[in-house]
PDB file of C-alpha atoms in Angstrom:
ATOM      1  CA  MET A   1     103.552 110.459  86.639  1.00 42.00           C
ATOM      2  CA  VAL A   2     101.803 113.455  85.091  1.00 44.00           C
ATOM      3  CA  LYS A   3     102.965 114.640  81.689  1.00 58.00           C
ATOM      4  CA  THR A   4     103.636 118.271  81.266  1.00 76.00           C
ATOM      5  CA  LEU A   5     100.733 119.292  78.985  1.00 77.00           C
ATOM      6  CA  GLU A   6     102.673 121.841  77.066  1.00 90.00           C
ATOM      7  CA  ALA A   7     105.510 119.345  76.413  1.00 92.00           C
ATOM      8  CA  VAL A   8     103.107 116.644  75.241  1.00 93.00           C
ATOM      9  CA  GLU A   9     101.397 119.187  73.060  1.00 94.00           C
ATOM     10  CA  LEU A  10     104.803 120.190  71.575  1.00 96.00           C
ATOM     11  CA  VAL A  11     105.717 116.558  70.958  1.00 97.00           C
ATOM     12  CA  ALA A  12     102.506 116.087  69.072  1.00 96.00           C
ATOM     13  CA  ARG A  13     103.051 119.240  67.039  1.00 97.00           C
ATOM     14  CA  ILE A  14     106.639 118.316  66.138  1.00 98.00           C
ATOM     15  CA  LYS A  15     105.457 114.847  64.969  1.00 98.00           C
ATOM     16  CA  ASP A  16     102.853 116.390  62.765  1.00 97.00           C
ATOM     17  CA  LEU A  17     105.463 118.785  61.316  1.00 98.00           C
ATOM     18  CA  LEU A  18     107.698 115.853  60.649  1.00 98.00           C
ATOM     19  CA  TRP A  19     104.931 113.923  58.890  1.00 98.00           C
ATOM     20  CA  GLU A  20     104.079 116.835  56.691  1.00 97.00           C
ATOM     21  CA  LYS A  21     107.639 116.616  55.238  1.00 97.00           C
ATOM     22  CA  LYS A  22     107.535 112.859  54.865  1.00 98.00           C
ATOM     23  CA  ALA A  23     109.851 111.967  57.738  1.00 98.00           C
ATOM     24  CA  GLU A  24     110.130 108.255  58.170  1.00 97.00           C
ATOM     25  CA  LYS A  25     109.891 106.197  61.561  1.00 97.00           C
ATOM     26  CA  VAL A  26     108.822 109.267  63.680  1.00 98.00           C
ATOM     27  CA  VAL A  27     108.775 108.083  67.382  1.00 97.00           C
ATOM     28  CA  ALA A  28     108.423 109.967  70.541  1.00 97.00           C
ATOM     29  CA  LEU A  29     109.882 108.862  73.771  1.00 97.00           C
ATOM     30  CA  ASP A  30     109.009 109.877  77.440  1.00 96.00           C
ATOM     31  CA  LEU A  31     112.243 109.697  79.181  1.00 96.00           C
ATOM     32  CA  ARG A  32     111.156 111.106  82.541  1.00 93.00           C
ATOM     33  CA  ALA A  33     110.944 107.669  84.180  1.00 93.00           C
ATOM     34  CA  VAL A  34     114.407 106.529  83.007  1.00 95.00           C
ATOM     35  CA  SER A  35     116.406 109.702  83.185  1.00 94.00           C
ATOM     36  CA  GLU A  36     117.009 112.321  85.802  1.00 91.00           C
ATOM     37  CA  SER A  37     117.850 115.066  83.248  1.00 91.00           C
ATOM     38  CA  LEU A  38     115.792 114.402  80.086  1.00 92.00           C
ATOM     39  CA  ASP A  39     112.083 114.662  79.396  1.00 95.00           C
ATOM     40  CA  TYR A  40     111.060 113.917  75.861  1.00 96.00           C
ATOM     41  CA  PHE A  41     112.837 112.807  72.672  1.00 97.00           C
ATOM     42  CA  VAL A  42     111.197 112.928  69.214  1.00 98.00           C
ATOM     43  CA  LEU A  43     113.221 110.813  66.670  1.00 98.00           C
ATOM     44  CA  ALA A  44     112.777 110.810  62.897  1.00 98.00           C
ATOM     45  CA  SER A  45     114.676 109.575  59.931  1.00 98.00           C
ATOM     46  CA  ALA A  46     115.231 111.313  56.605  1.00 97.00           C
ATOM     47  CA  THR A  47     115.860 109.677  53.308  1.00 96.00           C
ATOM     48  CA  SER A  48     118.949 111.802  52.341  1.00 94.00           C
ATOM     49  CA  THR A  49     120.947 114.742  53.536  1.00 92.00           C
ATOM     50  CA  PRO A  50     118.734 117.248  51.561  1.00 95.00           C
ATOM     51  CA  HIS A  51     115.668 115.636  53.147  1.00 97.00           C
ATOM     52  CA  LEU A  52     117.349 115.914  56.611  1.00 96.00           C
ATOM     53  CA  GLN A  53     117.949 119.699  56.004  1.00 95.00           C
ATOM     54  CA  ALA A  54     114.335 120.160  54.755  1.00 97.00           C
ATOM     55  CA  LEU A  55     112.932 118.519  58.003  1.00 98.00           C
ATOM     56  CA  GLU A  56     115.163 120.721  60.151  1.00 96.00           C
ATOM     57  CA  ARG A  57     114.155 123.865  58.230  1.00 97.00           C
ATOM     58  CA  HIS A  58     110.461 123.053  58.305  1.00 98.00           C
ATOM     59  CA  VAL A  59     110.298 122.238  62.153  1.00 97.00           C
ATOM     60  CA  GLN A  60     112.317 125.418  63.004  1.00 96.00           C
ATOM     61  CA  GLU A  61     110.471 127.689  60.732  1.00 97.00           C
ATOM     62  CA  LYS A  62     107.003 126.517  61.870  1.00 97.00           C
ATOM     63  CA  LEU A  63     107.860 126.605  65.546  1.00 96.00           C
ATOM     64  CA  GLU A  64     109.445 130.040  65.233  1.00 95.00           C
ATOM     65  CA  GLU A  65     106.135 131.217  63.827  1.00 95.00           C
ATOM     66  CA  GLU A  66     104.688 130.081  67.134  1.00 92.00           C
ATOM     67  CA  GLY A  67     107.389 131.845  69.160  1.00 92.00           C
ATOM     68  CA  LEU A  68     109.558 128.811  69.873  1.00 93.00           C
ATOM     69  CA  ARG A  69     113.234 128.789  69.028  1.00 93.00           C
ATOM     70  CA  PRO A  70     115.685 125.829  69.758  1.00 93.00           C
ATOM     71  CA  ARG A  71     118.576 126.284  72.024  1.00 91.00           C
ATOM     72  CA  PRO A  72     121.983 126.402  70.252  1.00 88.00           C
ATOM     73  CA  THR A  73     123.658 123.052  69.921  1.00 85.00           C
ATOM     74  CA  GLU A  74     127.161 122.064  68.698  1.00 81.00           C
ATOM     75  CA  GLY A  75     128.402 119.333  66.481  1.00 74.00           C
ATOM     76  CA  GLN A  76     125.677 119.180  63.828  1.00 75.00           C
ATOM     77  CA  SER A  77     126.410 116.788  60.967  1.00 86.00           C
ATOM     78  CA  PRO A  78     124.997 115.777  57.570  1.00 89.00           C
ATOM     79  CA  ARG A  79     123.830 112.564  59.267  1.00 94.00           C
ATOM     80  CA  TRP A  80     122.297 113.852  62.570  1.00 94.00           C
ATOM     81  CA  VAL A  81     120.586 117.084  63.561  1.00 95.00           C
ATOM     82  CA  VAL A  82     119.535 117.936  67.119  1.00 95.00           C
ATOM     83  CA  LEU A  83     116.868 120.609  67.822  1.00 96.00           C
ATOM     84  CA  ASP A  84     116.736 121.274  71.574  1.00 95.00           C
ATOM     85  CA  TYR A  85     113.397 122.860  72.649  1.00 95.00           C
ATOM     86  CA  GLY A  86     114.055 122.339  76.425  1.00 92.00           C
ATOM     87  CA  GLU A  87     111.716 119.595  77.563  1.00 94.00           C
ATOM     88  CA  VAL A  88     111.572 118.290  74.037  1.00 96.00           C
ATOM     89  CA  VAL A  89     114.787 117.314  72.069  1.00 96.00           C
ATOM     90  CA  VAL A  90     114.309 116.519  68.396  1.00 97.00           C
ATOM     91  CA  HIS A  91     116.794 114.047  66.756  1.00 97.00           C
ATOM     92  CA  LEU A  92     116.693 113.998  62.973  1.00 97.00           C
ATOM     93  CA  MET A  93     119.001 111.285  61.491  1.00 97.00           C
ATOM     94  CA  THR A  94     119.757 109.441  58.330  1.00 96.00           C
ATOM     95  CA  PRO A  95     118.698 105.738  58.559  1.00 95.00           C
ATOM     96  CA  GLU A  96     122.395 104.747  58.923  1.00 95.00           C
ATOM     97  CA  ALA A  97     123.061 107.099  61.786  1.00 95.00           C
ATOM     98  CA  ARG A  98     119.901 106.056  63.574  1.00 96.00           C
ATOM     99  CA  GLU A  99     120.787 102.394  63.267  1.00 96.00           C
ATOM    100  CA  TYR A 100     124.328 103.041  64.382  1.00 96.00           C
ATOM    101  CA  TYR A 101     123.483 105.246  67.363  1.00 95.00           C
ATOM    102  CA  ASP A 102     120.277 103.184  68.298  1.00 96.00           C
ATOM    103  CA  LEU A 103     118.678 105.761  70.672  1.00 95.00           C
ATOM    104  CA  GLU A 104     115.508 103.651  70.743  1.00 94.00           C
ATOM    105  CA  GLY A 105     117.479 100.738  71.922  1.00 94.00           C
ATOM    106  CA  PHE A 106     119.606 102.742  74.395  1.00 95.00           C
ATOM    107  CA  TRP A 107     116.225 104.190  75.808  1.00 95.00           C
ATOM    108  CA  ALA A 108     114.290 100.879  75.437  1.00 94.00           C
ATOM    109  CA  ASP A 109     112.792 101.390  78.884  1.00 94.00           C
ATOM    110  CA  ALA A 110     111.135 104.674  77.866  1.00 95.00           C
ATOM    111  CA  GLU A 111     107.567 104.927  77.222  1.00 93.00           C
ATOM    112  CA  ARG A 112     106.621 105.622  73.594  1.00 95.00           C
ATOM    113  CA  ILE A 113     104.058 108.402  73.305  1.00 92.00           C
TER     114      ILE A 113
END
């Protein structure tokens, strides 16, 4: 299966932006082989709610400078933020939310990239 080059580059860019702000446990999943409707997830943990907000702000601001804006999402919480960039969906979570929702476990068959 051929990866969409632009999406793979966006995944790498988002991972770099998250590392710049000290995100923890940054993981990217290629979901195309295990889902009919999802392409890529980038998951990262924040150490606190302010850190979560800083990660969200940093990714949004830097990608907006490059002409990319996330799609509107509903139901944001102080424990879990979703940024939807189409083929790439970013999940920023507190460690407790990440453990509870266990997206990596749910998508265990997805390739890590």
